[in-house]
Coordinates of C-alpha atoms and ligand atoms in Angstrom, one line a residue:
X1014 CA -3.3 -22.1 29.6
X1015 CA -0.5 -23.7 27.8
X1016 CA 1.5 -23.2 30.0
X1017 CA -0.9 -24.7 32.7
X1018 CA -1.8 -27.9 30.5
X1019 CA 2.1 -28.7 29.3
X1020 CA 3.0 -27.9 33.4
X1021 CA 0.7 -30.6 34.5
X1022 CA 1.9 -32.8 31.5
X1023 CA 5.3 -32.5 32.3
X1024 CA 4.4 -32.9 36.6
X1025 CA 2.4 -36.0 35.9
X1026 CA 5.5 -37.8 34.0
X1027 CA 7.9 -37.0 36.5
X1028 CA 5.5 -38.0 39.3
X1029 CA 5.3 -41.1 37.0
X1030 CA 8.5 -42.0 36.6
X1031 CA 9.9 -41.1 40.3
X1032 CA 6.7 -43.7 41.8
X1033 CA 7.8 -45.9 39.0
X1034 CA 8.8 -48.9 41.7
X1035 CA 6.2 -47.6 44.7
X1036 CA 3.7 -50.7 44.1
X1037 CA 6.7 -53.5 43.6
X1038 CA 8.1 -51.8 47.1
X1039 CA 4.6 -52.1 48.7
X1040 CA 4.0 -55.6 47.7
X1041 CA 7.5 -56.5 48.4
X1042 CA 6.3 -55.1 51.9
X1043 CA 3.2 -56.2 52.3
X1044 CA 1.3 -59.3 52.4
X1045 CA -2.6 -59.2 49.9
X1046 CA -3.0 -63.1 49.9
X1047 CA -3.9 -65.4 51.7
X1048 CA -2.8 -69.1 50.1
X1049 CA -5.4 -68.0 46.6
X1050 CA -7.6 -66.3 48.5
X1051 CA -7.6 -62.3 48.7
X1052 CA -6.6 -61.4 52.5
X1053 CA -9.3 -58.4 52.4
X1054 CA -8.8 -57.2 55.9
X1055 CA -5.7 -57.4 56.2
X1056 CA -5.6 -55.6 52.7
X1057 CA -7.5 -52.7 53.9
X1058 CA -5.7 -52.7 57.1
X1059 CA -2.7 -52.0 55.1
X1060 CA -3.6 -49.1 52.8
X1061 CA -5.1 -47.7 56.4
X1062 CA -1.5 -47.8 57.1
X1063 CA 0.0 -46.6 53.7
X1064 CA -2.6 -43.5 54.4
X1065 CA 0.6 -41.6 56.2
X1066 CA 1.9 -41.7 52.7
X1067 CA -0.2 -38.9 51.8
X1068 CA -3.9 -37.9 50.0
X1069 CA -1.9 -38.1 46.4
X1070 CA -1.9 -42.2 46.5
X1071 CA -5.2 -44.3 46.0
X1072 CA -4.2 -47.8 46.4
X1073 CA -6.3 -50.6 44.7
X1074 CA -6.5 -54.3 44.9
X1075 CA -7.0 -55.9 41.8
X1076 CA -7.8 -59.4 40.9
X1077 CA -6.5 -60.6 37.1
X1078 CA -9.3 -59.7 35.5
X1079 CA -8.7 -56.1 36.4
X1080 CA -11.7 -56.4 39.1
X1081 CA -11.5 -54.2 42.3
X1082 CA -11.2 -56.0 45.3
X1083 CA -10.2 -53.8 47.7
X1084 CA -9.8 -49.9 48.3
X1085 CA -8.3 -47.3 50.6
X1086 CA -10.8 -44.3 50.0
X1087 CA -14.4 -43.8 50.6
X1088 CA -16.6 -46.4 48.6
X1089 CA -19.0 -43.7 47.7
X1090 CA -16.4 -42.3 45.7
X1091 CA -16.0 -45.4 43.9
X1092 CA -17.6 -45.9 40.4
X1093 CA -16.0 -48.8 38.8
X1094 CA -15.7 -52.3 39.6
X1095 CA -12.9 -52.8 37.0
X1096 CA -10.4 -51.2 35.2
X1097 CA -9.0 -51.9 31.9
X1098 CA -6.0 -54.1 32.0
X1099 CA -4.6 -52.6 28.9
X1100 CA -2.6 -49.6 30.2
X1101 CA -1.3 -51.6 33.1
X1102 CA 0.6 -54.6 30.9
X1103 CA 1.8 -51.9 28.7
X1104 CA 2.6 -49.8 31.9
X1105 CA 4.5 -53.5 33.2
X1106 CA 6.3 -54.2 29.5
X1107 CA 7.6 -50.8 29.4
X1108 CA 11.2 -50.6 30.9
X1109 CA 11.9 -46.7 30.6
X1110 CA 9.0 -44.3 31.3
X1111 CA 9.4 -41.7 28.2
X1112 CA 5.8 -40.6 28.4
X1113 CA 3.0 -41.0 30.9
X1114 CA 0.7 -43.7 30.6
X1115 CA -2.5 -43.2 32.0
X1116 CA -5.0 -45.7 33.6
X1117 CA -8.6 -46.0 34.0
X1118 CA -9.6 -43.8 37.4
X1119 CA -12.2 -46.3 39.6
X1120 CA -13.3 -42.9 40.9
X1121 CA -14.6 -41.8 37.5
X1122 CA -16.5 -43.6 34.8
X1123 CA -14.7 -41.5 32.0
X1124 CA -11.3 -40.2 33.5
X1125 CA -8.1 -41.5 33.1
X1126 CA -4.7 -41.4 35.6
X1127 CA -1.3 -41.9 36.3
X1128 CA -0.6 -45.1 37.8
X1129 CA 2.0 -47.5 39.6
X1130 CA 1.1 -50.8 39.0
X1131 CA 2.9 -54.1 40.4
X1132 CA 2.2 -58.1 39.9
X1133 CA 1.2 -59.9 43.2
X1134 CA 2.5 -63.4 42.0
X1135 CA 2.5 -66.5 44.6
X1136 CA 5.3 -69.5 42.9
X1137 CA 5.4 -67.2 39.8
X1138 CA 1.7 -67.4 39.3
X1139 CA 0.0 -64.1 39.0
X1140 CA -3.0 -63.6 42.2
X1141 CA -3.7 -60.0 41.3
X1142 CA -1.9 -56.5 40.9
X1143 CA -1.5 -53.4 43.0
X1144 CA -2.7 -50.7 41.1
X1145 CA -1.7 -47.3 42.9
X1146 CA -3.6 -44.4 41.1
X1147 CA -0.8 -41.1 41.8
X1148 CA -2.0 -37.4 42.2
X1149 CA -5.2 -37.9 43.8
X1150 CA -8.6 -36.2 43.2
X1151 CA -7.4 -34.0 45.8
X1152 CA -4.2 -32.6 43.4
X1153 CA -7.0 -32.7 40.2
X1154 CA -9.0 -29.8 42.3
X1155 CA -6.0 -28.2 43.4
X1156 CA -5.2 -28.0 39.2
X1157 CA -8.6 -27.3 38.5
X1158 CA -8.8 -24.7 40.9
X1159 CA -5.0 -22.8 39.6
X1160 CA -7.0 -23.0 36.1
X1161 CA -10.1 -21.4 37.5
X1162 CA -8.9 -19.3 39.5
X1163 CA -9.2 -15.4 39.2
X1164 CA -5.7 -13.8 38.5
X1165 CA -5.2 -16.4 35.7
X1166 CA -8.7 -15.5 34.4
X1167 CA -7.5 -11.9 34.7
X1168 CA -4.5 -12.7 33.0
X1169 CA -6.3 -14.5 30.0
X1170 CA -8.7 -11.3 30.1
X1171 CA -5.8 -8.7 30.0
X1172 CA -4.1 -10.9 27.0
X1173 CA -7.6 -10.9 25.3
X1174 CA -7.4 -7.3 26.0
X1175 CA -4.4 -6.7 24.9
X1176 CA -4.4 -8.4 21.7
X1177 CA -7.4 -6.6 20.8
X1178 CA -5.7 -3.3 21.4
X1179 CA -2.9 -4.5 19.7
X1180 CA -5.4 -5.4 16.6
X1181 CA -7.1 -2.0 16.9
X1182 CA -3.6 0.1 16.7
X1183 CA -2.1 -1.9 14.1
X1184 CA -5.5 -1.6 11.9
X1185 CA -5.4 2.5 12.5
X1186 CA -2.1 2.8 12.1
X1187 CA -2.4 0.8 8.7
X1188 CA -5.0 3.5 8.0
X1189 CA -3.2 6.0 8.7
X1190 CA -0.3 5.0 6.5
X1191 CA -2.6 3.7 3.8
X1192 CA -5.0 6.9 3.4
X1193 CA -2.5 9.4 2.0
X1194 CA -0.8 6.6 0.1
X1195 CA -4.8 6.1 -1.8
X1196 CA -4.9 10.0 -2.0
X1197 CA -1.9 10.1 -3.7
X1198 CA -2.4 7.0 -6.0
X1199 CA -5.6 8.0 -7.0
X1200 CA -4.2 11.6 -8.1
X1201 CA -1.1 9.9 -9.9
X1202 CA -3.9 7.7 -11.8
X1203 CA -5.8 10.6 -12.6
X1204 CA -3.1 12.8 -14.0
X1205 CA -2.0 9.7 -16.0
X1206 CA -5.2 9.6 -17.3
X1207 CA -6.0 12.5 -18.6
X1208 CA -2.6 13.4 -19.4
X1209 CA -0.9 17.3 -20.0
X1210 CA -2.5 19.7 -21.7
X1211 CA -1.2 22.2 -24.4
X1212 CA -2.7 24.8 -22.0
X1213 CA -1.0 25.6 -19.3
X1214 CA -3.7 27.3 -17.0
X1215 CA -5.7 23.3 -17.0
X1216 CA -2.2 21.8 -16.2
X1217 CA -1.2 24.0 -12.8
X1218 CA -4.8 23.5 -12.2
X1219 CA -4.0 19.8 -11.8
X1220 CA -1.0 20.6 -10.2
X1221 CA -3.0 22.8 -7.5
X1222 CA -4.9 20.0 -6.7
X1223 CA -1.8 18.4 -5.5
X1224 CA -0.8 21.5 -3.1
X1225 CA -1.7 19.7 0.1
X1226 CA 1.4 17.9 -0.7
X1227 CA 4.4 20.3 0.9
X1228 CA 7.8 19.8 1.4
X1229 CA 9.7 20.4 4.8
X1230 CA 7.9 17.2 6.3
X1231 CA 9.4 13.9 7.2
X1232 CA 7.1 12.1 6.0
X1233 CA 7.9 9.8 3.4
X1234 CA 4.6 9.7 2.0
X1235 CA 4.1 13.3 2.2
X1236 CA 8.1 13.4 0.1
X1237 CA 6.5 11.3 -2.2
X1238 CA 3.6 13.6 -3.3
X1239 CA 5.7 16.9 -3.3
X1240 CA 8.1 15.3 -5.7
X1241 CA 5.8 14.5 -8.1
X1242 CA 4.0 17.8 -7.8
X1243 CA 7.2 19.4 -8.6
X1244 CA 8.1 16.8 -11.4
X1245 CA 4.6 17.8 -12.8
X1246 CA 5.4 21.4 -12.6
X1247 CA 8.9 20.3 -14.7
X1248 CA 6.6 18.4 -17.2
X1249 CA 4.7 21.3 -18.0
X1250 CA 7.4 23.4 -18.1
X1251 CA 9.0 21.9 -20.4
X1252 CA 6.0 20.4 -22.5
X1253 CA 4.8 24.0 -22.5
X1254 CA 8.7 24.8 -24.2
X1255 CA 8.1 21.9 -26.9
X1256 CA 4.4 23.9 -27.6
X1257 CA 5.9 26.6 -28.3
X1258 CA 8.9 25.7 -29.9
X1259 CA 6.6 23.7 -32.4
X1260 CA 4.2 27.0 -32.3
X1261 CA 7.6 28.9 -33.9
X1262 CA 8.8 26.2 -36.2
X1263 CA 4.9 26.2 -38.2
X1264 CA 5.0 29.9 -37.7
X1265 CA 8.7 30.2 -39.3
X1266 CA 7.8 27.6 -42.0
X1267 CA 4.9 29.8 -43.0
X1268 CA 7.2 33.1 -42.9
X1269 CA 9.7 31.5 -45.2
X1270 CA 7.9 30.0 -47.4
X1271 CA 5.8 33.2 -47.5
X1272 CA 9.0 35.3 -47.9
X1273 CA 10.2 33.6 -50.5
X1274 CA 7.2 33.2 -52.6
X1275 CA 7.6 36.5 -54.1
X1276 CA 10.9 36.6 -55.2
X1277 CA 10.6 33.1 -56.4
X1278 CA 7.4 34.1 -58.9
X1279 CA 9.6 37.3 -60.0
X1280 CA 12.3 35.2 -60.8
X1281 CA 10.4 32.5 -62.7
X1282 CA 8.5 35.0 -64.1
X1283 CA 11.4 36.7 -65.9
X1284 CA 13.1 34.0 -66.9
X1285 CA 10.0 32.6 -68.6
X1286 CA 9.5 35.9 -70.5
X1287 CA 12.5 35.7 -72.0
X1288 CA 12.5 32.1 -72.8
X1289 CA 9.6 33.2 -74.8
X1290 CA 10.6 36.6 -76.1
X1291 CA 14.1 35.2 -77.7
X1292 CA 15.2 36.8 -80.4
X1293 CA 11.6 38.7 -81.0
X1294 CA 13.0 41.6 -78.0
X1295 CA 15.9 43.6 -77.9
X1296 CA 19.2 42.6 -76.3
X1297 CA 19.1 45.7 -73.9
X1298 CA 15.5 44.9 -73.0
X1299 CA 16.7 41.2 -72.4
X1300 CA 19.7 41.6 -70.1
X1301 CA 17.5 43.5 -68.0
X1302 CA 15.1 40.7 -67.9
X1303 CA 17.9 38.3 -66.9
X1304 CA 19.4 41.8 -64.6
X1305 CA 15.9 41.3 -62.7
X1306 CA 15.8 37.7 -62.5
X1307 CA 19.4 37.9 -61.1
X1308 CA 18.3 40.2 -58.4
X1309 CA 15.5 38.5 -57.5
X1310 CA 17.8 34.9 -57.2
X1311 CA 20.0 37.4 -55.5
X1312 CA 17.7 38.2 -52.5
X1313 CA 16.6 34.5 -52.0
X1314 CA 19.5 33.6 -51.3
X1315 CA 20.2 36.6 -48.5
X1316 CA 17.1 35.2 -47.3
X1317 CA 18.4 31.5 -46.9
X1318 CA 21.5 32.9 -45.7
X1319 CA 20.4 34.5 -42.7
X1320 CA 17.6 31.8 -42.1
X1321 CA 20.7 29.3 -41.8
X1322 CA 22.6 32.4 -39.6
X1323 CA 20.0 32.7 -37.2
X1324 CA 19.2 29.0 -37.2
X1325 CA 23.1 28.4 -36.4
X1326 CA 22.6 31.1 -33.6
X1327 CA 19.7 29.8 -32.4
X1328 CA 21.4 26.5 -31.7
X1329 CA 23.6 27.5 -28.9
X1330 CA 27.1 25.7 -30.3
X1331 CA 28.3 28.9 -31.3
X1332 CA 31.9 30.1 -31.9
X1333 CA 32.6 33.6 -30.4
X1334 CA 36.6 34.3 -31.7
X1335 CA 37.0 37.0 -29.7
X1336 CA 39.9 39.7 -30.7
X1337 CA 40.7 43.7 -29.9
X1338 CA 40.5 45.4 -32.8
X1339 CA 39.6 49.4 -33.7
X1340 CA 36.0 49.3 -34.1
X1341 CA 35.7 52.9 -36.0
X1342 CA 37.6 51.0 -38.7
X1343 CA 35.3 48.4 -39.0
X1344 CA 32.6 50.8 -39.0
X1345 CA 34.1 53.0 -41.7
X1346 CA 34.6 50.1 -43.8
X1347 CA 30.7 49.2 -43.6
X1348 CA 29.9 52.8 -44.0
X1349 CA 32.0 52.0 -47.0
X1350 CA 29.8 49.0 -48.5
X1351 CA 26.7 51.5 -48.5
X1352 CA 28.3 54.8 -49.6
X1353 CA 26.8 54.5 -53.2
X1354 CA 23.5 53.2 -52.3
X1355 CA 23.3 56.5 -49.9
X1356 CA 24.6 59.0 -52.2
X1357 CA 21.6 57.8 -54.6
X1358 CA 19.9 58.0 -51.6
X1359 CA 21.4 61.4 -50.7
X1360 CA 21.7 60.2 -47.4
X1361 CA 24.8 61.3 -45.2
X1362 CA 26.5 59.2 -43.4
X1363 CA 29.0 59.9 -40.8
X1364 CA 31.0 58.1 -37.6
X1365 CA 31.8 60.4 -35.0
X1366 CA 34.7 60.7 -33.6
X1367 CA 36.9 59.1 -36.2
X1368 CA 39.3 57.9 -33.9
X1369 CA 40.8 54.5 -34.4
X1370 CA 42.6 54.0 -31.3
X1371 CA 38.9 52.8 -29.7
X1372 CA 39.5 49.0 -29.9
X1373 CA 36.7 46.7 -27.9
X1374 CA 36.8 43.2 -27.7
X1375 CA 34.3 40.9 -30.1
X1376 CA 34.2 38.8 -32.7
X1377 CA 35.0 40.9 -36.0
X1378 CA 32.6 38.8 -38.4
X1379 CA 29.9 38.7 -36.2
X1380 CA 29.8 42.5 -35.3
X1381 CA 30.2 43.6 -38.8
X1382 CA 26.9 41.6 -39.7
X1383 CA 25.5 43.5 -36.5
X1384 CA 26.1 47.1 -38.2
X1385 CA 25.5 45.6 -41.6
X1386 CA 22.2 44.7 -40.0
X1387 CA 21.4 48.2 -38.6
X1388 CA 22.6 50.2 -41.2
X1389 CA 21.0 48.7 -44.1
X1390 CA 17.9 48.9 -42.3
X1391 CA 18.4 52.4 -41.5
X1392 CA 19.2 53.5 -44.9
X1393 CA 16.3 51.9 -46.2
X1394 CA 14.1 53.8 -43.5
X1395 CA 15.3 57.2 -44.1
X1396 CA 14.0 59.0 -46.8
X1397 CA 16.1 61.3 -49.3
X1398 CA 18.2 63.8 -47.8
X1399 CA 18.4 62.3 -44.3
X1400 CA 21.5 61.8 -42.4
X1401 CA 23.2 58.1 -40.2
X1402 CA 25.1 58.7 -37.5
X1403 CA 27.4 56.3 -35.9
X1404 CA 28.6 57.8 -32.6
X1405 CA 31.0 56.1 -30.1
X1406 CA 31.5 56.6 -26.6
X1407 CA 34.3 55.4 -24.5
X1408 CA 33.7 55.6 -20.8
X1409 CA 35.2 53.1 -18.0
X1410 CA 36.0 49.8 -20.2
X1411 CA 32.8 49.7 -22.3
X1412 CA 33.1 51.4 -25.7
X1413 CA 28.7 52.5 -26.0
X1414 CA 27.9 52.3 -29.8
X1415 CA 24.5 54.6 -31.2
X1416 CA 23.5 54.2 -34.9
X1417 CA 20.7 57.2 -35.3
X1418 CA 18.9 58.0 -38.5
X1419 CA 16.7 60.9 -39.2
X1420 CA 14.1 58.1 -40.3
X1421 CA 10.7 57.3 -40.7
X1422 CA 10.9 56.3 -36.9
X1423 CA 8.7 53.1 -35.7
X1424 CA 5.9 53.3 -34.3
X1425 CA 5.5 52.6 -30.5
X1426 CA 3.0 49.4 -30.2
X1427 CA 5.8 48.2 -32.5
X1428 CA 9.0 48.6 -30.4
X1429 CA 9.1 45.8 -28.3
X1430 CA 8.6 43.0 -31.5
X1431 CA 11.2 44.7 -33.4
X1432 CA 14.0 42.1 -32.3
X1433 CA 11.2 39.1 -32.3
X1434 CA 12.3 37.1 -35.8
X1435 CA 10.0 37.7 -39.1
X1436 CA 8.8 41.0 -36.9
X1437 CA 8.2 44.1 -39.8
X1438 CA 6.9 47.3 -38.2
X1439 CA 3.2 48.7 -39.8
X1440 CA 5.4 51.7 -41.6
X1441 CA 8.5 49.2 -42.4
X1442 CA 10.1 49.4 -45.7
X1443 CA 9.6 46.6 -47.4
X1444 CA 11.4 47.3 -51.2
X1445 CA 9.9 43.9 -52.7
X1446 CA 9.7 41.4 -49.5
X1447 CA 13.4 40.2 -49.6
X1448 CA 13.4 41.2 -46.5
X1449 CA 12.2 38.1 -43.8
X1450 CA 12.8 40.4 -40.7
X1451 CA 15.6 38.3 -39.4
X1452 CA 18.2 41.3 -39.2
X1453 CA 17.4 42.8 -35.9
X1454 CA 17.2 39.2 -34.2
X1455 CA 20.3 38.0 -35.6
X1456 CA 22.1 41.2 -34.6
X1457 CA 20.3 40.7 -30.7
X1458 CA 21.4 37.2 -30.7
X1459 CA 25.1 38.4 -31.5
X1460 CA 25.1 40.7 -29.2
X1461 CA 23.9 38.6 -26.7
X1462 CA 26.5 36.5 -27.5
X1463 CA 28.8 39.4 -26.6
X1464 CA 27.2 39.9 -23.2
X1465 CA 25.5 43.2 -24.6
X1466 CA 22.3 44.6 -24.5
X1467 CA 20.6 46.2 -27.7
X1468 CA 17.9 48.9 -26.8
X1469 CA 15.6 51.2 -29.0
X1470 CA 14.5 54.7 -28.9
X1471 CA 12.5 55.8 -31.5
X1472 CA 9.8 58.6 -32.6
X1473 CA 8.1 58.4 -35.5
X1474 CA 8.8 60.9 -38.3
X1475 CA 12.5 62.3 -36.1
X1476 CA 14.5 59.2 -36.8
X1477 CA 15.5 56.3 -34.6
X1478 CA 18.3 55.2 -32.5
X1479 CA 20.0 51.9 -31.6
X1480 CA 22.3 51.3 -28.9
X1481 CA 24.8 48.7 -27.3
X1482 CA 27.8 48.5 -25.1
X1483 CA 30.5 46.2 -25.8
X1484 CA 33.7 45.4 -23.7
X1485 CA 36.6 47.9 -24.2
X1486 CA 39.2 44.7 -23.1
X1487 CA 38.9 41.3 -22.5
Ligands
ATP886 N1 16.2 52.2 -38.6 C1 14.9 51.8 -38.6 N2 13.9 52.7 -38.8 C2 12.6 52.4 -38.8 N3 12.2 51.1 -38.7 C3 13.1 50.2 -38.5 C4 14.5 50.5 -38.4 N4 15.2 49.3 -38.2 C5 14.3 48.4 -38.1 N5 13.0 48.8 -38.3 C6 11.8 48.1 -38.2 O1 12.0 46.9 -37.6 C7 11.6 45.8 -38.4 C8 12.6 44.6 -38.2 O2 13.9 44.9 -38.7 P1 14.7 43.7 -39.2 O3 16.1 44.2 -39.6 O4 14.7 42.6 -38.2 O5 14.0 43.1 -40.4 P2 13.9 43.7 -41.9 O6 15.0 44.7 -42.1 O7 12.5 44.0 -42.2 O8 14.3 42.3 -42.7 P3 15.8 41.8 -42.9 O9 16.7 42.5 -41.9 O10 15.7 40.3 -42.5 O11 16.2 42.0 -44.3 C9 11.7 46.3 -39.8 O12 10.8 45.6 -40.7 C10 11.3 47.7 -39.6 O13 9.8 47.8 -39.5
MG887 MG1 17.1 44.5 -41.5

């Protein structure tokens, strides 16, 4: 239609602009006057003539005033006895046609036309003008009928049509980019707002909830939500590490301070009775007060010691110095440290074979705390007369270490807690609760540090045994 309308625009300036001088050739022509008088016949004779011209001219004789004198087209067609002189002076002022100027049509009381107007003067006074209305009725209906007619009302159907369509597709496909996008916003709002949870089964609960999202899909949306599933299952993983991290710090703060209670009272304990009993006991009586309090101050601070040991291994910047050295003469000389303390104990001890050309590869320190570790607690687990046996075993670049007692064994339900830190077995020897069960966890931790694997094997009442590999060479 705008095309149609700015069509006819444009036409009706050009048709304008190219009949711009038709009425000034026509009355240079043409005779419309006779003396003052309007020559009426001879007027109408000539537009009769003009007719070969074509149906797109209407010519019109006009006196000053505007009034319509004569005609070439059917007076029942005729409405108006005058036209406004307005458009025509500005239509005779204006030099160069930039814009169509339209004129009142005699054949219509409302519509308005393109025009060629000239001046019918007689010794330069004005008689009248020739007002020549261009693009006839007959053009009008043509227009009229392009506008009406039925492929251009198809074509405004099919745009109708297709702008609806258009306006359909872009609201579904809105939808279905939008839908998933609310799904997935509504579940990221309701995680947020109620948060993780120290138990782990309502967390992947919430995370199940989010399953429909699955990766292996293009779909951006569809990334989106399995990303945040799996940062979710992250979150909890490692919120569920920070639990229980916090779980073991409360639980080794209550071990400690536990363990060291009863030393602590023994200590004070002593030392108070013999503030008090100076000079009123005997000396013998009172070195072995101070004797006990010494032991006692003695054992808290083993226990500190190997709190900060396994707190040191525990925090993963640890030195391993590795070096070959003969390992039966490392375990002689810890066999060494407890001879008197198992001949009181009548306990044998023994390394078998006593060769020390079997070197292995470790840090020296850190092993001899490993069978420091595991022979103390053996010798404190074997009753009188019992026997510790270190055995090596060289075989294919691992030297296999077993330290067996005839011991009180541990029982079974206990065996897999043994290396768990501040872990004492039901039957464990406790000799005055200096010990914080921290010896079989340090000596795992070193061992792991050494790539090696401690294991168990134990019946209660026969003995037990423990057992590790470690590297023959480098
Ligand atoms: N040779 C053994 N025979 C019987 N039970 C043992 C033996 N070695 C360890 N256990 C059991 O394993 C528990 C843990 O041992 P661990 O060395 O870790 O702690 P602990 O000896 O009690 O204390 P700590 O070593 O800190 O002084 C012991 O309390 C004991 O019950
Ligand atoms: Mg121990």
């Amino acid at each position: 239609m705008l095309f149609v309308y700015s069509s006819r625009a444009y036409q009706q300036e050009i048709t304008q602009l190219m009949h711009k001088e038709l009425a000034t050739h026509v009355v240079e022509e043409y005779r419309f006057y006779q003396g003052d008088k309007p020559d009426i016949e001879s007027t109408k004779e000539t537009f009769h003539n003009l007719m070969y011209l074509g149906a797109n001219f209407e010519f019109y004789l006009l006196d000053t005033s505007g009034k319509i004198l004569a005609y070439s087209t059917d007076p029942a067609k005729i409405k108006r006895e005058k036209v406004s002189l307005a458009p025509i002076q500005t239509y005779l002022n204006t030099s160069i046609l930039d814009q169509p100027i339209h004129g009142q049509d005699p054949r219509s009381l409302t519509g308005e036309k393109i025009f060629s107007v000239a001046t019918i003067k007689q010794n330069d006074q004005v008689q009248g003008y020739l007002y020549v209305i261009l693009g006839s009725e007959i053009y009008d209906e043509i227009a009229d009928m392009v506008l009406s007619s039925q492929i251009l009302q198809w074509g405004l159907g099919l745009l109708t049509a297709g702008f609806a369509f258009a306006l359909l597709s872009a609201l579904w496909i809105t939808g279905l980019i939008t839908k998933p996008l609310h799904l997935l916003t509504s579940q990221v709002k309701t995680v947020q707002q109620t948060g993780l949870s120290k138990q782990s089964v309502q967390n992947i609960q919430v995370i199940e909830r989010l399953e429909q999202w699955q990766e292996g899909t293009q779909d951006e949306v569809n990334i989106l939500g399995s990303a945040f599933r799996e940062l979710l299952e992250q979150l909890n993983e490692q919120y569920q590490n920070v639990v229980t991290v916090d779980e073991l710090r409360k639980e080794l703060l209550s071990h400690v301070s536990h363990d060291l209670r009863t030393p602590l009272a023994s200590l004070l304990g002593y030392l108070e009775t013999w503030e008090l009993n100076e000079g009123k006991v005997s000396a013998i009586e009172s070195r072995q007060y101070i004797h006990i309090a010494k032991k006692n101050a003695h054992k808290i601070s083993l226990l500190i010691e190997q709190l900060f040991e396994l707190a040191y291994l525990d925090s993963g910047n640890v030195q391993v110095n590795k070096e070959h050295f003969s390992i039966a003469e490392l375990i002689q000389d810890v066999l060494q440290k407890f001879q008197i303390e198992a001949q009181q104990k009548q306990i044998h001890l023994d390394i078998s074979p006593k060769d020390s050309s079997i070197c292995v590869c470790g840090d020296i320190e850190k092993l001899e705390r490993v069978f420091t570790n595991l022979i103390e607690n053996a010798i404190r687990h074997t009753p009188e007369g019992g026997s510790i046996t270190v055995k090596l075993i060289n075989s294919s670049g691992l030297v296999s270490v077993e330290v067996t007692d005839t011991g009180i064994g541990i029982p079974e339900a206990d065996i897999p807690h043994v290396f768990d830190p501040h872990y004492k077995a039901q039957n464990s020897v406790r000799e005055n609760t200096a010990h914080g069960g921290l010896g079989l966890a340090i000596t795992k931790k070193i061992l792991d540090l050494h790539q090696s694997e401690i294991a168990v094997k134990s019946a209660i009442g026969q003995g037990t045994t423990f057992e590790f590999s470690l590297a023959a060479k480098a």
